[in-house]
Short mmCIF file of C-alpha atoms in Angstrom, two decimals:
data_model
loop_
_atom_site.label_atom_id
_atom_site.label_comp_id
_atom_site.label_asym_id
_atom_site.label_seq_id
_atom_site.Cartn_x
_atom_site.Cartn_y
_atom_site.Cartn_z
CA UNK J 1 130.28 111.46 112.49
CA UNK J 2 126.68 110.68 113.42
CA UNK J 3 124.82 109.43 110.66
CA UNK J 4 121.50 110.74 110.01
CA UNK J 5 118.37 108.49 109.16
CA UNK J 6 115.18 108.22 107.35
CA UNK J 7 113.73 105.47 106.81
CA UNK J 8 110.86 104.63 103.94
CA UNK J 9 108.59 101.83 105.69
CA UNK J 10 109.40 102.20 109.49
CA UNK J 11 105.66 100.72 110.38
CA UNK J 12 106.42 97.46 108.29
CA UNK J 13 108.01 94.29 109.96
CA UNK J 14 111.68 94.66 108.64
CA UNK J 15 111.27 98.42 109.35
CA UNK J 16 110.43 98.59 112.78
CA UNK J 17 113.34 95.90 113.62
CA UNK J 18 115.75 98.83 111.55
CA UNK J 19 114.72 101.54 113.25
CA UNK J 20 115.23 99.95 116.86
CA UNK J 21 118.77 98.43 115.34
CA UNK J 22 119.97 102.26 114.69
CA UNK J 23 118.42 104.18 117.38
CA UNK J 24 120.97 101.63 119.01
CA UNK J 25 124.01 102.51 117.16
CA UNK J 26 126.23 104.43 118.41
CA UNK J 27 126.84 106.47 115.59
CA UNK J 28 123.50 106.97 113.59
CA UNK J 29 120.12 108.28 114.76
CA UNK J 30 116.37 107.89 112.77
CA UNK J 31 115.35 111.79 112.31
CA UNK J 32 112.02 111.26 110.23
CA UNK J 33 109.96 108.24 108.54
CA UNK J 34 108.79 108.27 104.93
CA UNK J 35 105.19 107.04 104.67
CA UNK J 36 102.26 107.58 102.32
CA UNK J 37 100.26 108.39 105.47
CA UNK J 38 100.48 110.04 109.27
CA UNK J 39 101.92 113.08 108.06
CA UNK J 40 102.45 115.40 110.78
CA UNK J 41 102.21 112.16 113.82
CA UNK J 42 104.74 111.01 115.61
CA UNK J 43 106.31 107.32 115.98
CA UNK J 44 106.66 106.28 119.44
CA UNK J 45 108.87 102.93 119.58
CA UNK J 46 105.04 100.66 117.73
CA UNK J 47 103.04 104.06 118.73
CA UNK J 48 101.64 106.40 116.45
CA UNK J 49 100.30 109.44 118.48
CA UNK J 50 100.42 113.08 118.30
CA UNK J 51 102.67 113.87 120.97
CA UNK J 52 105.69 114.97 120.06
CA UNK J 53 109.16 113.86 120.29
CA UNK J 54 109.01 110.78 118.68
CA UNK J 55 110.00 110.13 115.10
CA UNK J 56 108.50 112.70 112.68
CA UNK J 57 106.27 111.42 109.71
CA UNK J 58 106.33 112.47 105.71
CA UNK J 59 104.80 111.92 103.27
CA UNK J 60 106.62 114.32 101.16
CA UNK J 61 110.48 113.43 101.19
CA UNK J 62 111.39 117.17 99.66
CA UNK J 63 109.67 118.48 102.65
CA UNK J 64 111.40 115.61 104.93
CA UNK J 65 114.81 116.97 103.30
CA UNK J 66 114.13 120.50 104.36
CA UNK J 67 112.81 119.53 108.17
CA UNK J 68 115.67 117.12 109.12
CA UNK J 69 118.31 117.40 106.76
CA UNK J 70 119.28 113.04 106.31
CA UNK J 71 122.14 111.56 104.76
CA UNK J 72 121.13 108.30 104.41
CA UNK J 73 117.21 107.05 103.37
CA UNK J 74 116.66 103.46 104.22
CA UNK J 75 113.86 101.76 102.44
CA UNK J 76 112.16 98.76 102.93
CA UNK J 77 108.98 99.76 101.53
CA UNK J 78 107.46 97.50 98.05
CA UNK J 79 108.69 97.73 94.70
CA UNK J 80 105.75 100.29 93.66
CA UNK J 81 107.14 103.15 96.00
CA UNK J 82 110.86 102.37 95.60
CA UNK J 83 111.85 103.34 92.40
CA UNK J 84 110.05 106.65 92.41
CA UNK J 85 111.39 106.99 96.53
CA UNK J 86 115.15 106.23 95.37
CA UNK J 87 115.03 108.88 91.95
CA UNK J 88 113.66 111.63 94.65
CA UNK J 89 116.28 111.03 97.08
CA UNK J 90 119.33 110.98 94.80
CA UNK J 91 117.83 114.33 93.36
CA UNK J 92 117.86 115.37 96.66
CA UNK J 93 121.33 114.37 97.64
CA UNK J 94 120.08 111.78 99.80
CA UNK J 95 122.22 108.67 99.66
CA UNK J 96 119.40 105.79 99.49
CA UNK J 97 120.04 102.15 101.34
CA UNK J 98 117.46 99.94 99.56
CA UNK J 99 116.33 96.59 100.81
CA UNK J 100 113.51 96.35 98.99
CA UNK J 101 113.13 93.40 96.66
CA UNK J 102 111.66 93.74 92.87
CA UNK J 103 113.43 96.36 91.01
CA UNK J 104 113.50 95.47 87.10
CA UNK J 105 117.22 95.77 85.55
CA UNK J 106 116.23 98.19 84.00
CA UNK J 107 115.26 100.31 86.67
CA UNK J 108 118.19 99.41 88.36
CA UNK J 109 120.30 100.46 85.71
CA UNK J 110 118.29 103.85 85.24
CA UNK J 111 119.38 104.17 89.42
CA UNK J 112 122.89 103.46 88.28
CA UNK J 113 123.10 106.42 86.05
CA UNK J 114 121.19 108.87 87.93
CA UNK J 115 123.48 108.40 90.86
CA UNK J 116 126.83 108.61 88.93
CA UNK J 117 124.99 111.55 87.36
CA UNK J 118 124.94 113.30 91.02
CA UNK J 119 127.47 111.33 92.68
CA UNK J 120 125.42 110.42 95.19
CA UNK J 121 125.87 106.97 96.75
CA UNK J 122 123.57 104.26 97.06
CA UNK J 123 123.56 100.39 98.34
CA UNK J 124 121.14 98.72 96.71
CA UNK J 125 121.12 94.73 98.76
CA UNK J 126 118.72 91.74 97.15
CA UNK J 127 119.15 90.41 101.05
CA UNK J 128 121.10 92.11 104.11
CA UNK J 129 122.36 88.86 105.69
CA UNK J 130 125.59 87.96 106.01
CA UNK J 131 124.96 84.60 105.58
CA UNK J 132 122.77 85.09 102.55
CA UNK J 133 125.86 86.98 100.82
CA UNK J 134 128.22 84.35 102.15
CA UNK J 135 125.75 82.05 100.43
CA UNK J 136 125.60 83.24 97.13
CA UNK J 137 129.66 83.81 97.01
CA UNK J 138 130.02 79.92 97.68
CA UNK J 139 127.29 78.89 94.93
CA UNK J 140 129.40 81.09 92.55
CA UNK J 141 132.15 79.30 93.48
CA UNK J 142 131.19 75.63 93.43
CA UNK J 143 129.58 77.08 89.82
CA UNK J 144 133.06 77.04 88.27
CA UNK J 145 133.26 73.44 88.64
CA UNK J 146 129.13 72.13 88.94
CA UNK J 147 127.53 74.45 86.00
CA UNK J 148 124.05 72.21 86.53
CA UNK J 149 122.45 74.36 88.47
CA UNK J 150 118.81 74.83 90.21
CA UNK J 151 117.89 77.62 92.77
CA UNK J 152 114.45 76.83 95.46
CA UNK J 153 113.92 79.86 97.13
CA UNK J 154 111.27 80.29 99.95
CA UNK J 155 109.48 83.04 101.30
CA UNK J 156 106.92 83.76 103.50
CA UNK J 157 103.15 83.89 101.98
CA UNK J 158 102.86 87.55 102.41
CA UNK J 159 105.89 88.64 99.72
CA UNK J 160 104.96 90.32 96.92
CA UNK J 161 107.56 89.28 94.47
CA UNK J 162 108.83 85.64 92.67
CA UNK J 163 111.36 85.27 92.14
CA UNK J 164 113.02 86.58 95.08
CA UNK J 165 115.81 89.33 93.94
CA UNK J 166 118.14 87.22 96.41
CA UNK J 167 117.36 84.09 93.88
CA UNK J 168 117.94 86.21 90.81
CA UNK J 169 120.53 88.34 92.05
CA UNK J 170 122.45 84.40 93.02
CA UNK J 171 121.79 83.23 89.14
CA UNK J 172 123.11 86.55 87.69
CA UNK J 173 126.01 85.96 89.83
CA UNK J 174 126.64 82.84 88.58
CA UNK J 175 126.03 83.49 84.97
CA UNK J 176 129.40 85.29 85.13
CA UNK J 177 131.33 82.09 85.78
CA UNK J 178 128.63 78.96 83.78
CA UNK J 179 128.81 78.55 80.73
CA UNK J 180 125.00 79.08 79.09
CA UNK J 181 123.39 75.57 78.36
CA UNK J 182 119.82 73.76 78.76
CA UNK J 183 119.76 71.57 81.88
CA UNK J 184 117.30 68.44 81.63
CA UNK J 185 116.58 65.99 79.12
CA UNK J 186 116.91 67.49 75.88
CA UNK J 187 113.56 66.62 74.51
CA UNK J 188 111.94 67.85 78.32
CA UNK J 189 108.05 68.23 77.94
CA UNK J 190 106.47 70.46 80.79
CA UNK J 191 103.00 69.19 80.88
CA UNK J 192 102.09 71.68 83.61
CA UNK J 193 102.78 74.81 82.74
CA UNK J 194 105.81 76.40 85.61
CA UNK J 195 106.44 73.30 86.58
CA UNK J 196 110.52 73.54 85.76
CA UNK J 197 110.47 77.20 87.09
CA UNK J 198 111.61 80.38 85.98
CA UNK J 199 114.85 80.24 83.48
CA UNK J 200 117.92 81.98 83.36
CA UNK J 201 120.17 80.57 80.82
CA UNK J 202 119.50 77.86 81.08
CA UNK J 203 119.21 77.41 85.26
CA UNK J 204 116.07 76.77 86.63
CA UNK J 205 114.29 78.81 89.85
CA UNK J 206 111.72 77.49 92.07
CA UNK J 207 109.76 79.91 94.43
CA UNK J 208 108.00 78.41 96.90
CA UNK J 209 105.58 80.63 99.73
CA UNK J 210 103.99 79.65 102.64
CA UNK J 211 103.31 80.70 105.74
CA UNK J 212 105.50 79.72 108.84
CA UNK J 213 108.51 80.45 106.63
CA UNK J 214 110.75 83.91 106.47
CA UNK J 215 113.98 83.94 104.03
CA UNK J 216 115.38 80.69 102.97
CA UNK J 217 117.23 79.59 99.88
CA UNK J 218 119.10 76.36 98.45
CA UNK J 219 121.50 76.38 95.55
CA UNK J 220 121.46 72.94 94.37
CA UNK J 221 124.61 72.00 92.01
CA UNK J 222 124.77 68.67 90.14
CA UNK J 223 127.88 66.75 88.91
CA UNK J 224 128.26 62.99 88.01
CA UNK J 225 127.34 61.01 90.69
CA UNK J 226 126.92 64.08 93.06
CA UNK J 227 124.87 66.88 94.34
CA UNK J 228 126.54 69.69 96.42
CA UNK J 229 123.24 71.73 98.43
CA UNK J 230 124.34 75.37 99.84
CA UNK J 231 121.77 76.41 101.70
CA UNK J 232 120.99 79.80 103.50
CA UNK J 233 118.14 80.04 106.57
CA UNK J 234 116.88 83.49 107.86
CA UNK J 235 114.67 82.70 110.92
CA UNK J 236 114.61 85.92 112.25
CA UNK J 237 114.82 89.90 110.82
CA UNK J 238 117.44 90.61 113.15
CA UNK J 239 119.76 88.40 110.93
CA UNK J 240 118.95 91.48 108.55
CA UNK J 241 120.41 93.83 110.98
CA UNK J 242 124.24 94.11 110.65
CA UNK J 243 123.90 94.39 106.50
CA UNK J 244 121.75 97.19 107.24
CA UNK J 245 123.89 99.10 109.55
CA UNK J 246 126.85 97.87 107.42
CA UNK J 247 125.39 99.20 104.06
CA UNK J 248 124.30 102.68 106.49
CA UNK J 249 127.90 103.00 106.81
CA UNK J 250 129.41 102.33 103.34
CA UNK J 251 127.49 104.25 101.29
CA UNK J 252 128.28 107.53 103.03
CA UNK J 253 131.64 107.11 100.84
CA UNK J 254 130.41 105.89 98.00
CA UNK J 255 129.81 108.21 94.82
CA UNK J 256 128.07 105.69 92.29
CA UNK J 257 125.27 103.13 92.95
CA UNK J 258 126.38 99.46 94.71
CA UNK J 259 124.20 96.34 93.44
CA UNK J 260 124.56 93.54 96.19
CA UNK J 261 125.61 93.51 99.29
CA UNK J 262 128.37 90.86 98.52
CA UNK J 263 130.59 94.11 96.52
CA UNK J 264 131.13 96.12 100.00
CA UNK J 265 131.97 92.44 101.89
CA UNK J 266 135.65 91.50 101.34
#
C-alpha cells in the first residue's frame, strides 16, 4: 500500500527534512502541504513557484481532502495551529502524525476522545528519535530504584515552548513508577524566583535555550553517594527521521489516539 501524505509545516526546518525523508520511501508519497499561505503554488524540493508539478499548497485542509484524498497528515507546525489542524483532520478521516511540541493535557485528552469517537488513528510523539524514546524508557527504569529526580532539557533559542513536551512527557512517565515527594532541603528558600525549575511532584525541570544547540536532554537521578546521568543528544533533524516514517506507518492501523512514541516501540 502506498501511503499518502500531507504534511502541515513543509517550509519549516523539521518539515522540509520530512518531506525529502518520504518522497524517499518506498512506500509513501507527499500529495499536498498544509500552510496558512501559498495557496494555489507549488513546492519545488526549497522552491515555491507557480509551475506545476510540484507539491500542491492549502490553506484549507477540507479542500486539501477533496483535491488529494491523504491518509496520513503530518504536522510539525506550532502549538497555535495544531490543535485546531488535528480536530479538522480526524473530522475528516485523516489520520494525523503530530510532532509538534505544546499541546495542554487537556487538549490532548479532548484529541483522545475525538479520535476514539471516529476511530480514526493518530500518533501523537513529544520527540521522534529513537534515542530520545530509548532515553526516557531507561530514566523510567533507573526511577524504580533512584526516585530523586531532576530533568535539564535544552533547546535551541528559536523554540517556542518550556518545558519541552519531551521533558514533561519523561516526568509523566516517571510519575507512574516514583513515589510523590519534595526533593531538596526541606526548609528550601528560592531567592530568585525559577531558580529550582518547573515542578512535577515533586521533580524539578530545567529548560535551558541557546543558540548553537538542537534537542538535548539529561535525566539526572540521585541515590546515596551516587548520581546516575542518562543523557539523550539530537545533533541533527535527520535523527527525527525514522520515528517519523515509523509513526507514518503505525497509525494507518491504529483506531484510537497514541501519546508517545515509546507505546508503538517494543
Amino acid at each position: 500500500m502506498m501511503i499518502k501524505v500531507a504534511i502541515a509545516g513543509a517550509r519549516g526546518r523539521l518539515g522540509s527534512a520530512a518531506l525529502q525523508a518520504i518522497t524517499a520511501a518506498p512506500d509513501m508519497e507527499v500529495v499536498a502541504a498544509l500552510d496558512y499561505k501559498y495557496d494555489g503554488l507549488y513546492l519545488h524540493n526549497s522552491m515555491i513557484t507557480e509551475e506545476p508539478g510540484g507539491v500542491p499548497f492549502y490553506t484549507s485542509l477540507a479542500q486539501l481532502m477533496t483535491d488529494t484524498q491523504p491518509d496520513v497528515l503530518l504536522d510539525v507546525t506550532d502549538p497555535d495551529a495544531v490543535f485546531n489542524n488535528v480536530k479538522e483532520a480526524i473530522a475528516l478521516g485523516i489520520r494525523p502524525v503530530v510532532g509538534t511540541s505544546g499541546l495542554s493535557k487537556e487538549k490532548i485528552a479532548i484529541l483522545t476522545e475525538l479520535s476514539a469517537a471516529a476511530r480514526v488513528g493518530c500518533i501523537i510523539a513529544p520527540n521522534f528519535s529513537i534515542g530520545a524514546v530509548l532515553m526516557m524508557k531507561f530514566s523510567v527504569m533507573a526511577a524504580r530504584y533512584l526516585g530523586d529526580v531532576e530533568i535539564l532539557e535544552m533547546h535551541h533559542d528559536r523554540k517556542l515552548d518550556a518545558p519541552s513536551g519531551t521533558a514533561v512527557k519523561t516526568a509523566e512517565m516517571i510519575t507512574k513508577v516514583r513515589e510523590p515527594h519534595v526533593q531538596g532541603h526541606p526548609e528550601e528558600q528560592e531567592h530568585q524566583a525559577g531558580a529550582r525549575g518547573a515542578d512535577v511532584e515533586g521533580m524539578k525541570i530545567h529548560s535551558i535555550r541557546l543558540p548553537g544547540l538542537l534537542a538535548h536532554q539529561q535525566v539526572l537521578l540521585g541515590g546515596e553517594g551516587e548520581l546516575l546521568t542518562i543523557r539523550h543528544d539530537s545533533f541533527d533533524r535527520n535523527s527525527f527521521m525514522p520515528g517519523i516514517l515509523m509513526a507514518t506507518r503505525e497509525v494507518i492501523a491504529k483506531t484510537d489516539l497514541v501519546y508517545g512514541l515509546e507505546n508503538i516501540i517494543d
